[in-house]
Amino acid sequence: MAGIFSPGKLMLTSEYFAIDGALVLAVPTKLGQEFFFEEQEDKKSLIFWEAYHQNKLWLKAVIDYRKWQLLEANIPSSAGFILNVLKNVQELSNTKFKNSNSYYLKTNLQFPADFGLGSSSTLMNNLAEWAAIDPFHLNAISLGGSGYDIAVAKEKSAVLYQNKPEIQYEKVNFNPPFKNELIFIHLNQKQDSREGINLYKSKIKSQKLVDEFSNLTRNILLCSELERFSELMSIHEQKISDFIEIQTVKEKFFSDCPSFVKSLGAWGGDFVMSAKFEGFKDYFWGKGFTNVFEWTDIINL
């Protein structure tokens, strides 16, 4: 079977405000999602879908794409989502699901599903690359969201991304001299980003505040000293906290941490970023957070 790979992502700046066009800095992760495909001329018009999580079978489905009916599925709700996405692929593509061939499609998510590194965005980008369609369009009609994660998956690079007034992004060289001082800690839970987005959308916001996050992103990208980087990350975190009226993750879990702690993406779960200090691993382990990664463990730059 031929294959395609898309990396996961970590969103370093402008969480929530990305929806309203704030400039985002995001980086690719070493782990992502693989996609394997094979086509057979059997005139049955079937899709055999297998989704693996870290090489263990999670979802198995058989779909009749002539009638768009689910014939078999071990998890009907998840298979129904895949059916709808593949139907979107058919509508956008000039070549896929247009004849009576059968398709054997297999995905493998390399990271734990609760890590929040982009199980959906990597899937969208893999399918779009396979079908030669626009991944941003496929994502918009299948899932929604700002689309920054699609840009990372597509470019396999750090990106500066904005979705308003239209989608625009550029690959950037984010290689801070202090990168090996940065650490990434998983909070042991998967955050429902839709919940956070709904809370954010309920607040009255201003273009001035959106612009402030864009400026923070530009300054963070240009940082050459850890002390300044830490200061900017703390300012960023407090601005979000003040706006959505939720205490920062540092206030909630790490009030005695001697370094900054910055949420990455939806607040309340997934990953946070901090910087090394003496005994940092023992500190986070002692609070029950045992998934502590250094830059070279997780970032693919």
PDB file of C-alpha atoms in Angstrom:
ATOM      1  CA  MET A   1       0.000   0.000   0.000  1.00  0.00           C
ATOM      2  CA  ALA A   2       1.227   3.494  -0.841  1.00  0.00           C
ATOM      3  CA  GLY A   3       1.343   5.997   2.013  1.00  0.00           C
ATOM      4  CA  ILE A   4       1.144   9.668   3.039  1.00  0.00           C
ATOM      5  CA  PHE A   5       2.198  11.277   6.328  1.00  0.00           C
ATOM      6  CA  SER A   6       1.115  14.504   8.043  1.00  0.00           C
ATOM      7  CA  PRO A   7       2.665  15.778  11.285  1.00  0.00           C
ATOM      8  CA  GLY A   8       0.726  16.837  14.342  1.00  0.00           C
ATOM      9  CA  LYS A   9       0.970  20.372  15.717  1.00  0.00           C
ATOM     10  CA  LEU A  10       1.329  22.509  18.795  1.00  0.00           C
ATOM     11  CA  MET A  11      -0.222  25.986  18.817  1.00  0.00           C
ATOM     12  CA  LEU A  12       2.160  28.339  20.598  1.00  0.00           C
ATOM     13  CA  THR A  13       0.221  31.609  20.330  1.00  0.00           C
ATOM     14  CA  SER A  14      -3.224  33.196  19.809  1.00  0.00           C
ATOM     15  CA  GLU A  15      -5.413  30.334  20.975  1.00  0.00           C
ATOM     16  CA  TYR A  16      -9.112  31.271  20.586  1.00  0.00           C
ATOM     17  CA  PHE A  17      -8.235  34.641  18.999  1.00  0.00           C
ATOM     18  CA  ALA A  18      -7.094  32.736  15.898  1.00  0.00           C
ATOM     19  CA  ILE A  19     -10.796  32.425  15.058  1.00  0.00           C
ATOM     20  CA  ASP A  20     -10.976  36.201  14.614  1.00  0.00           C
ATOM     21  CA  GLY A  21      -7.826  36.547  12.549  1.00  0.00           C
ATOM     22  CA  ALA A  22      -5.065  36.895  15.155  1.00  0.00           C
ATOM     23  CA  LEU A  23      -1.658  35.803  13.892  1.00  0.00           C
ATOM     24  CA  VAL A  24      -0.785  32.274  15.059  1.00  0.00           C
ATOM     25  CA  LEU A  25       2.614  30.675  15.554  1.00  0.00           C
ATOM     26  CA  ALA A  26       2.379  26.882  15.388  1.00  0.00           C
ATOM     27  CA  VAL A  27       4.978  24.135  15.114  1.00  0.00           C
ATOM     28  CA  PRO A  28       4.922  20.551  13.783  1.00  0.00           C
ATOM     29  CA  THR A  29       5.397  17.536  16.029  1.00  0.00           C
ATOM     30  CA  LYS A  30       7.517  14.493  15.273  1.00  0.00           C
ATOM     31  CA  LEU A  31       4.511  12.214  15.570  1.00  0.00           C
ATOM     32  CA  GLY A  32       1.526  12.538  13.256  1.00  0.00           C
ATOM     33  CA  GLN A  33      -0.803  10.342  11.226  1.00  0.00           C
ATOM     34  CA  GLU A  34      -0.039   7.895   8.418  1.00  0.00           C
ATOM     35  CA  PHE A  35      -2.483   7.124   5.629  1.00  0.00           C
ATOM     36  CA  PHE A  36      -2.268   4.060   3.371  1.00  0.00           C
ATOM     37  CA  PHE A  37      -4.398   3.410   0.316  1.00  0.00           C
ATOM     38  CA  GLU A  38      -5.061   0.796  -2.328  1.00  0.00           C
ATOM     39  CA  GLU A  39      -7.637   0.598  -5.115  1.00  0.00           C
ATOM     40  CA  GLN A  40      -9.110  -2.546  -6.669  1.00  0.00           C
ATOM     41  CA  GLU A  41     -11.118  -2.804  -9.893  1.00  0.00           C
ATOM     42  CA  ASP A  42     -13.845  -5.102  -8.581  1.00  0.00           C
ATOM     43  CA  LYS A  43     -16.972  -3.100  -9.556  1.00  0.00           C
ATOM     44  CA  LYS A  44     -18.297  -3.236  -5.946  1.00  0.00           C
ATOM     45  CA  SER A  45     -18.013   0.484  -5.034  1.00  0.00           C
ATOM     46  CA  LEU A  46     -16.964  -0.246  -1.470  1.00  0.00           C
ATOM     47  CA  ILE A  47     -14.666   1.497   1.000  1.00  0.00           C
ATOM     48  CA  PHE A  48     -12.892  -0.688   3.547  1.00  0.00           C
ATOM     49  CA  TRP A  49     -11.758   1.671   6.295  1.00  0.00           C
ATOM     50  CA  GLU A  50      -9.403   0.766   9.127  1.00  0.00           C
ATOM     51  CA  ALA A  51      -8.177   3.302  11.675  1.00  0.00           C
ATOM     52  CA  TYR A  52      -5.374   2.395  14.062  1.00  0.00           C
ATOM     53  CA  HIS A  53      -4.217   4.212  17.191  1.00  0.00           C
ATOM     54  CA  GLN A  54      -0.513   3.574  17.708  1.00  0.00           C
ATOM     55  CA  ASN A  55      -0.736   0.456  15.529  1.00  0.00           C
ATOM     56  CA  LYS A  56      -3.733  -0.966  17.424  1.00  0.00           C
ATOM     57  CA  LEU A  57      -7.013  -1.292  15.531  1.00  0.00           C
ATOM     58  CA  TRP A  58      -9.568   1.226  16.780  1.00  0.00           C
ATOM     59  CA  LEU A  59     -12.191   1.660  14.043  1.00  0.00           C
ATOM     60  CA  LYS A  60     -13.242  -0.673  11.265  1.00  0.00           C
ATOM     61  CA  ALA A  61     -15.979   0.124   8.743  1.00  0.00           C
ATOM     62  CA  VAL A  62     -17.300  -0.893   5.352  1.00  0.00           C
ATOM     63  CA  ILE A  63     -19.064   1.801   3.323  1.00  0.00           C
ATOM     64  CA  ASP A  64     -21.040   1.543   0.083  1.00  0.00           C
ATOM     65  CA  TYR A  65     -20.101   4.811  -1.620  1.00  0.00           C
ATOM     66  CA  ARG A  66     -22.623   4.429  -4.435  1.00  0.00           C
ATOM     67  CA  LYS A  67     -25.450   4.811  -1.903  1.00  0.00           C
ATOM     68  CA  TRP A  68     -23.324   6.256   0.911  1.00  0.00           C
ATOM     69  CA  GLN A  69     -24.510   3.617   3.329  1.00  0.00           C
ATOM     70  CA  LEU A  70     -22.647   2.221   6.310  1.00  0.00           C
ATOM     71  CA  LEU A  71     -22.625  -1.560   5.878  1.00  0.00           C
ATOM     72  CA  GLU A  72     -20.438  -2.532   8.838  1.00  0.00           C
ATOM     73  CA  ALA A  73     -18.887  -0.634  11.759  1.00  0.00           C
ATOM     74  CA  ASN A  74     -17.557  -1.458  15.203  1.00  0.00           C
ATOM     75  CA  ILE A  75     -18.134   2.167  16.353  1.00  0.00           C
ATOM     76  CA  PRO A  76     -21.116   3.476  14.329  1.00  0.00           C
ATOM     77  CA  SER A  77     -20.839   7.127  15.472  1.00  0.00           C
ATOM     78  CA  SER A  78     -17.159   7.410  14.484  1.00  0.00           C
ATOM     79  CA  ALA A  79     -17.791   5.519  11.253  1.00  0.00           C
ATOM     80  CA  GLY A  80     -20.631   7.920  10.455  1.00  0.00           C
ATOM     81  CA  PHE A  81     -18.230  10.851  10.761  1.00  0.00           C
ATOM     82  CA  ILE A  82     -15.766   9.123   8.388  1.00  0.00           C
ATOM     83  CA  LEU A  83     -18.592   8.438   5.920  1.00  0.00           C
ATOM     84  CA  ASN A  84     -19.486  12.136   5.839  1.00  0.00           C
ATOM     85  CA  VAL A  85     -15.869  13.193   5.381  1.00  0.00           C
ATOM     86  CA  LEU A  86     -15.360  10.729   2.520  1.00  0.00           C
ATOM     87  CA  LYS A  87     -18.584  11.929   0.918  1.00  0.00           C
ATOM     88  CA  ASN A  88     -17.100  15.446   1.020  1.00  0.00           C
ATOM     89  CA  VAL A  89     -13.946  14.075  -0.578  1.00  0.00           C
ATOM     90  CA  GLN A  90     -16.043  12.632  -3.409  1.00  0.00           C
ATOM     91  CA  GLU A  91     -17.768  15.964  -3.999  1.00  0.00           C
ATOM     92  CA  LEU A  92     -14.484  17.892  -4.135  1.00  0.00           C
ATOM     93  CA  SER A  93     -12.351  15.389  -6.037  1.00  0.00           C
ATOM     94  CA  ASN A  94     -12.195  14.776  -9.765  1.00  0.00           C
ATOM     95  CA  THR A  95     -11.005  11.202  -9.369  1.00  0.00           C
ATOM     96  CA  LYS A  96     -11.887   9.552  -6.036  1.00  0.00           C
ATOM     97  CA  PHE A  97     -15.064   7.487  -5.564  1.00  0.00           C
ATOM     98  CA  LYS A  98     -16.131   8.239  -9.138  1.00  0.00           C
ATOM     99  CA  ASN A  99     -16.138   4.713 -10.546  1.00  0.00           C
ATOM    100  CA  SER A 100     -17.034   1.261  -9.234  1.00  0.00           C
ATOM    101  CA  ASN A 101     -13.626   0.397  -7.785  1.00  0.00           C
ATOM    102  CA  SER A 102     -13.218  -0.581  -4.150  1.00  0.00           C
ATOM    103  CA  TYR A 103     -10.860   1.348  -1.870  1.00  0.00           C
ATOM    104  CA  TYR A 104      -8.827  -0.079   0.983  1.00  0.00           C
ATOM    105  CA  LEU A 105      -7.953   2.858   3.239  1.00  0.00           C
ATOM    106  CA  LYS A 106      -5.977   2.624   6.472  1.00  0.00           C
ATOM    107  CA  THR A 107      -4.889   5.297   8.941  1.00  0.00           C
ATOM    108  CA  ASN A 108      -2.481   5.068  11.863  1.00  0.00           C
ATOM    109  CA  LEU A 109      -2.395   7.777  14.512  1.00  0.00           C
ATOM    110  CA  GLN A 110       1.123   7.717  15.955  1.00  0.00           C
ATOM    111  CA  PHE A 111       0.372   9.657  19.141  1.00  0.00           C
ATOM    112  CA  PRO A 112      -2.195   8.918  21.889  1.00  0.00           C
ATOM    113  CA  ALA A 113      -5.608  10.196  20.804  1.00  0.00           C
ATOM    114  CA  ASP A 114      -5.960  12.261  24.005  1.00  0.00           C
ATOM    115  CA  PHE A 115      -2.787  14.282  23.291  1.00  0.00           C
ATOM    116  CA  GLY A 116      -4.672  16.818  21.166  1.00  0.00           C
ATOM    117  CA  LEU A 117      -1.897  17.044  18.574  1.00  0.00           C
ATOM    118  CA  GLY A 118      -4.251  17.018  15.593  1.00  0.00           C
ATOM    119  CA  SER A 119      -5.896  13.664  14.922  1.00  0.00           C
ATOM    120  CA  SER A 120      -8.526  15.400  12.767  1.00  0.00           C
ATOM    121  CA  SER A 121      -6.279  17.899  10.958  1.00  0.00           C
ATOM    122  CA  THR A 122      -3.739  15.221  10.010  1.00  0.00           C
ATOM    123  CA  LEU A 123      -6.579  13.068   8.669  1.00  0.00           C
ATOM    124  CA  MET A 124      -8.002  15.968   6.624  1.00  0.00           C
ATOM    125  CA  ASN A 125      -4.622  16.805   5.135  1.00  0.00           C
ATOM    126  CA  ASN A 126      -3.813  13.186   4.290  1.00  0.00           C
ATOM    127  CA  LEU A 127      -7.152  12.696   2.548  1.00  0.00           C
ATOM    128  CA  ALA A 128      -6.800  15.980   0.681  1.00  0.00           C
ATOM    129  CA  GLU A 129      -3.305  15.137  -0.535  1.00  0.00           C
ATOM    130  CA  TRP A 130      -4.488  11.693  -1.649  1.00  0.00           C
ATOM    131  CA  ALA A 131      -7.511  13.120  -3.485  1.00  0.00           C
ATOM    132  CA  ALA A 132      -5.669  16.198  -4.845  1.00  0.00           C
ATOM    133  CA  ILE A 133      -8.134  18.615  -3.243  1.00  0.00           C
ATOM    134  CA  ASP A 134      -7.831  21.718  -1.045  1.00  0.00           C
ATOM    135  CA  PRO A 135      -7.329  20.580   2.588  1.00  0.00           C
ATOM    136  CA  PHE A 136      -8.637  23.892   3.948  1.00  0.00           C
ATOM    137  CA  HIS A 137     -11.888  23.470   2.017  1.00  0.00           C
ATOM    138  CA  LEU A 138     -12.272  19.841   3.116  1.00  0.00           C
ATOM    139  CA  ASN A 139     -11.627  20.829   6.728  1.00  0.00           C
ATOM    140  CA  ALA A 140     -14.044  23.771   6.576  1.00  0.00           C
ATOM    141  CA  ILE A 141     -16.981  21.692   5.353  1.00  0.00           C
ATOM    142  CA  SER A 142     -16.165  18.668   7.511  1.00  0.00           C
ATOM    143  CA  LEU A 143     -15.078  20.191  10.806  1.00  0.00           C
ATOM    144  CA  GLY A 144     -14.620  23.954  10.867  1.00  0.00           C
ATOM    145  CA  GLY A 145     -11.997  25.698  13.014  1.00  0.00           C
ATOM    146  CA  SER A 146      -9.408  28.318  12.140  1.00  0.00           C
ATOM    147  CA  GLY A 147      -7.346  26.014   9.892  1.00  0.00           C
ATOM    148  CA  TYR A 148      -3.898  26.713  11.374  1.00  0.00           C
ATOM    149  CA  ASP A 149      -3.463  22.998  12.084  1.00  0.00           C
ATOM    150  CA  ILE A 150      -4.079  22.206   8.410  1.00  0.00           C
ATOM    151  CA  ALA A 151      -1.306  24.638   7.413  1.00  0.00           C
ATOM    152  CA  VAL A 152       1.165  22.869   9.725  1.00  0.00           C
ATOM    153  CA  ALA A 153       0.154  19.431   8.420  1.00  0.00           C
ATOM    154  CA  LYS A 154       0.390  20.591   4.800  1.00  0.00           C
ATOM    155  CA  GLU A 155       3.726  22.429   5.043  1.00  0.00           C
ATOM    156  CA  LYS A 156       5.363  20.149   7.654  1.00  0.00           C
ATOM    157  CA  SER A 157       6.933  23.308   9.040  1.00  0.00           C
ATOM    158  CA  ALA A 158       6.493  26.020  11.634  1.00  0.00           C
ATOM    159  CA  VAL A 159       3.991  28.511  10.273  1.00  0.00           C
ATOM    160  CA  LEU A 160       2.655  31.991  10.863  1.00  0.00           C
ATOM    161  CA  TYR A 161      -1.042  31.730  10.072  1.00  0.00           C
ATOM    162  CA  GLN A 162      -4.053  34.029   9.768  1.00  0.00           C
ATOM    163  CA  ASN A 163      -7.541  33.114   8.600  1.00  0.00           C
ATOM    164  CA  LYS A 164      -8.929  36.642   8.101  1.00  0.00           C
ATOM    165  CA  PRO A 165      -9.640  38.514   5.942  1.00  0.00           C
ATOM    166  CA  GLU A 166      -8.698  35.309   4.087  1.00  0.00           C
ATOM    167  CA  ILE A 167      -6.492  32.323   4.799  1.00  0.00           C
ATOM    168  CA  GLN A 168      -2.850  33.303   4.520  1.00  0.00           C
ATOM    169  CA  TYR A 169       0.222  31.711   6.026  1.00  0.00           C
ATOM    170  CA  GLU A 170       3.945  31.440   5.601  1.00  0.00           C
ATOM    171  CA  LYS A 171       6.562  28.905   6.601  1.00  0.00           C
ATOM    172  CA  VAL A 172       8.907  30.371   9.195  1.00  0.00           C
ATOM    173  CA  ASN A 173      12.193  29.335  10.713  1.00  0.00           C
ATOM    174  CA  PHE A 174      11.342  29.076  14.393  1.00  0.00           C
ATOM    175  CA  ASN A 175      14.625  27.983  15.904  1.00  0.00           C
ATOM    176  CA  PRO A 176      15.134  29.904  19.159  1.00  0.00           C
ATOM    177  CA  PRO A 177      18.631  29.627  20.653  1.00  0.00           C
ATOM    178  CA  PHE A 178      17.042  28.574  23.948  1.00  0.00           C
ATOM    179  CA  LYS A 179      14.844  25.834  22.435  1.00  0.00           C
ATOM    180  CA  ASN A 180      16.546  23.094  24.465  1.00  0.00           C
ATOM    181  CA  GLU A 181      15.475  24.924  27.629  1.00  0.00           C
ATOM    182  CA  LEU A 182      11.781  24.552  26.719  1.00  0.00           C
ATOM    183  CA  ILE A 183       9.638  21.687  27.973  1.00  0.00           C
ATOM    184  CA  PHE A 184       6.142  20.460  27.112  1.00  0.00           C
ATOM    185  CA  ILE A 185       3.859  18.846  29.683  1.00  0.00           C
ATOM    186  CA  HIS A 186       0.673  16.915  28.944  1.00  0.00           C
ATOM    187  CA  LEU A 187      -2.187  17.577  31.366  1.00  0.00           C
ATOM    188  CA  ASN A 188      -3.536  14.000  31.272  1.00  0.00           C
ATOM    189  CA  GLN A 189      -6.789  14.900  29.573  1.00  0.00           C
ATOM    190  CA  LYS A 190      -8.164  15.730  26.158  1.00  0.00           C
ATOM    191  CA  GLN A 191      -9.802  19.138  26.074  1.00  0.00           C
ATOM    192  CA  ASP A 192     -12.966  19.608  24.013  1.00  0.00           C
ATOM    193  CA  SER A 193     -11.882  22.626  21.990  1.00  0.00           C
ATOM    194  CA  ARG A 194     -15.480  23.302  20.915  1.00  0.00           C
ATOM    195  CA  GLU A 195     -16.429  24.045  24.538  1.00  0.00           C
ATOM    196  CA  GLY A 196     -13.659  26.618  24.844  1.00  0.00           C
ATOM    197  CA  ILE A 197     -14.484  28.121  21.472  1.00  0.00           C
ATOM    198  CA  ASN A 198     -18.154  28.523  22.429  1.00  0.00           C
ATOM    199  CA  LEU A 199     -17.125  30.289  25.644  1.00  0.00           C
ATOM    200  CA  TYR A 200     -14.784  32.560  23.697  1.00  0.00           C
ATOM    201  CA  LYS A 201     -17.451  33.372  21.111  1.00  0.00           C
ATOM    202  CA  SER A 202     -19.867  34.406  23.866  1.00  0.00           C
ATOM    203  CA  LYS A 203     -17.542  37.259  24.863  1.00  0.00           C
ATOM    204  CA  ILE A 204     -17.509  40.712  23.285  1.00  0.00           C
ATOM    205  CA  LYS A 205     -14.135  41.280  21.660  1.00  0.00           C
ATOM    206  CA  SER A 206     -12.395  44.082  19.818  1.00  0.00           C
ATOM    207  CA  GLN A 207     -10.081  44.286  16.829  1.00  0.00           C
ATOM    208  CA  LYS A 208      -7.604  46.044  19.126  1.00  0.00           C
ATOM    209  CA  LEU A 209      -7.320  42.907  21.278  1.00  0.00           C
ATOM    210  CA  VAL A 210      -6.970  40.663  18.197  1.00  0.00           C
ATOM    211  CA  ASP A 211      -4.145  42.936  16.992  1.00  0.00           C
ATOM    212  CA  GLU A 212      -2.455  42.726  20.404  1.00  0.00           C
ATOM    213  CA  PHE A 213      -2.181  38.950  20.043  1.00  0.00           C
ATOM    214  CA  SER A 214      -0.813  39.299  16.507  1.00  0.00           C
ATOM    215  CA  ASN A 215       1.874  41.646  17.845  1.00  0.00           C
ATOM    216  CA  LEU A 216       2.692  39.232  20.683  1.00  0.00           C
ATOM    217  CA  THR A 217       3.105  36.459  18.115  1.00  0.00           C
ATOM    218  CA  ARG A 218       5.522  38.542  16.034  1.00  0.00           C
ATOM    219  CA  ASN A 219       7.576  39.430  19.095  1.00  0.00           C
ATOM    220  CA  ILE A 220       7.637  35.830  20.341  1.00  0.00           C
ATOM    221  CA  LEU A 221       8.865  34.626  16.943  1.00  0.00           C
ATOM    222  CA  LEU A 222      11.769  37.090  17.057  1.00  0.00           C
ATOM    223  CA  CYS A 223      12.820  36.331  20.648  1.00  0.00           C
ATOM    224  CA  SER A 224      16.479  35.448  21.147  1.00  0.00           C
ATOM    225  CA  GLU A 225      16.508  35.351  24.948  1.00  0.00           C
ATOM    226  CA  LEU A 226      14.601  32.951  27.202  1.00  0.00           C
ATOM    227  CA  GLU A 227      13.905  35.642  29.799  1.00  0.00           C
ATOM    228  CA  ARG A 228      12.087  37.832  27.256  1.00  0.00           C
ATOM    229  CA  PHE A 229      10.313  34.814  25.752  1.00  0.00           C
ATOM    230  CA  SER A 230       9.092  33.794  29.219  1.00  0.00           C
ATOM    231  CA  GLU A 231       7.858  37.322  29.902  1.00  0.00           C
ATOM    232  CA  LEU A 232       5.918  37.478  26.619  1.00  0.00           C
ATOM    233  CA  MET A 233       4.375  34.049  27.208  1.00  0.00           C
ATOM    234  CA  SER A 234       3.234  35.123  30.677  1.00  0.00           C
ATOM    235  CA  ILE A 235       1.701  38.317  29.267  1.00  0.00           C
ATOM    236  CA  HIS A 236      -0.062  36.252  26.567  1.00  0.00           C
ATOM    237  CA  GLU A 237      -1.439  33.820  29.143  1.00  0.00           C
ATOM    238  CA  GLN A 238      -2.752  36.572  31.404  1.00  0.00           C
ATOM    239  CA  LYS A 239      -4.456  38.390  28.510  1.00  0.00           C
ATOM    240  CA  ILE A 240      -6.354  35.223  27.575  1.00  0.00           C
ATOM    241  CA  SER A 241      -7.229  34.574  31.222  1.00  0.00           C
ATOM    242  CA  ASP A 242      -8.591  38.078  31.689  1.00  0.00           C
ATOM    243  CA  PHE A 243     -10.678  37.814  28.533  1.00  0.00           C
ATOM    244  CA  ILE A 244     -12.257  34.372  28.946  1.00  0.00           C
ATOM    245  CA  GLU A 245     -12.398  34.752  32.736  1.00  0.00           C
ATOM    246  CA  ILE A 246     -10.748  31.432  33.506  1.00  0.00           C
ATOM    247  CA  GLN A 247      -7.749  31.168  35.809  1.00  0.00           C
ATOM    248  CA  THR A 248      -4.447  30.379  34.142  1.00  0.00           C
ATOM    249  CA  VAL A 249      -3.137  26.839  34.183  1.00  0.00           C
ATOM    250  CA  LYS A 250      -0.290  28.044  36.398  1.00  0.00           C
ATOM    251  CA  GLU A 251      -2.737  29.414  38.959  1.00  0.00           C
ATOM    252  CA  LYS A 252      -4.751  26.191  38.801  1.00  0.00           C
ATOM    253  CA  PHE A 253      -2.023  23.538  38.957  1.00  0.00           C
ATOM    254  CA  PHE A 254       1.441  25.074  39.232  1.00  0.00           C
ATOM    255  CA  SER A 255       1.239  28.166  41.434  1.00  0.00           C
ATOM    256  CA  ASP A 256       4.654  27.399  42.975  1.00  0.00           C
ATOM    257  CA  CYS A 257       6.387  26.733  39.636  1.00  0.00           C
ATOM    258  CA  PRO A 258       9.498  28.945  39.278  1.00  0.00           C
ATOM    259  CA  SER A 259       9.039  29.199  35.497  1.00  0.00           C
ATOM    260  CA  PHE A 260       6.284  30.429  33.187  1.00  0.00           C
ATOM    261  CA  VAL A 261       3.551  27.953  32.215  1.00  0.00           C
ATOM    262  CA  LYS A 262       1.734  28.616  28.918  1.00  0.00           C
ATOM    263  CA  SER A 263      -1.369  26.801  27.646  1.00  0.00           C
ATOM    264  CA  LEU A 264      -1.077  25.500  24.099  1.00  0.00           C
ATOM    265  CA  GLY A 265      -4.439  25.454  22.338  1.00  0.00           C
ATOM    266  CA  ALA A 266      -7.756  24.973  24.146  1.00  0.00           C
ATOM    267  CA  TRP A 267      -7.495  25.713  27.861  1.00  0.00           C
ATOM    268  CA  GLY A 268      -8.010  22.987  30.446  1.00  0.00           C
ATOM    269  CA  GLY A 269      -6.329  20.056  28.756  1.00  0.00           C
ATOM    270  CA  ASP A 270      -3.781  18.884  26.222  1.00  0.00           C
ATOM    271  CA  PHE A 271      -0.289  20.423  26.446  1.00  0.00           C
ATOM    272  CA  VAL A 272       1.339  23.309  28.261  1.00  0.00           C
ATOM    273  CA  MET A 273       4.808  24.746  27.718  1.00  0.00           C
ATOM    274  CA  SER A 274       7.312  25.763  30.350  1.00  0.00           C
ATOM    275  CA  ALA A 275      11.081  26.110  30.756  1.00  0.00           C
ATOM    276  CA  LYS A 276      13.561  23.920  32.600  1.00  0.00           C
ATOM    277  CA  PHE A 277      14.461  24.614  36.205  1.00  0.00           C
ATOM    278  CA  GLU A 278      16.316  22.574  38.790  1.00  0.00           C
ATOM    279  CA  GLY A 279      14.377  19.396  39.510  1.00  0.00           C
ATOM    280  CA  PHE A 280      11.692  20.169  36.895  1.00  0.00           C
ATOM    281  CA  LYS A 281      10.920  16.513  36.155  1.00  0.00           C
ATOM    282  CA  ASP A 282      10.470  15.666  39.838  1.00  0.00           C
ATOM    283  CA  TYR A 283       8.287  18.776  40.224  1.00  0.00           C
ATOM    284  CA  PHE A 284       5.818  17.834  37.460  1.00  0.00           C
ATOM    285  CA  TRP A 285       5.897  14.131  38.288  1.00  0.00           C
ATOM    286  CA  GLY A 286       5.157  14.980  41.909  1.00  0.00           C
ATOM    287  CA  LYS A 287       1.984  16.752  40.805  1.00  0.00           C
ATOM    288  CA  GLY A 288       0.890  13.747  38.751  1.00  0.00           C
ATOM    289  CA  PHE A 289       1.987  14.969  35.327  1.00  0.00           C
ATOM    290  CA  THR A 290       4.390  12.324  34.063  1.00  0.00           C
ATOM    291  CA  ASN A 291       4.350  13.124  30.333  1.00  0.00           C
ATOM    292  CA  VAL A 292       7.146  15.709  30.256  1.00  0.00           C
ATOM    293  CA  PHE A 293       8.896  16.231  26.907  1.00  0.00           C
ATOM    294  CA  GLU A 294      11.910  18.235  25.845  1.00  0.00           C
ATOM    295  CA  TRP A 295      12.049  20.082  22.505  1.00  0.00           C
ATOM    296  CA  THR A 296      13.925  17.308  20.720  1.00  0.00           C
ATOM    297  CA  ASP A 297      11.439  14.701  22.006  1.00  0.00           C
ATOM    298  CA  ILE A 298       8.360  16.237  20.457  1.00  0.00           C
ATOM    299  CA  ILE A 299       9.057  19.118  18.023  1.00  0.00           C
ATOM    300  CA  ASN A 300       9.977  18.326  14.419  1.00  0.00           C
ATOM    301  CA  LEU A 301      12.098  21.328  13.474  1.00  0.00           C
TER     302      LEU A 301
END
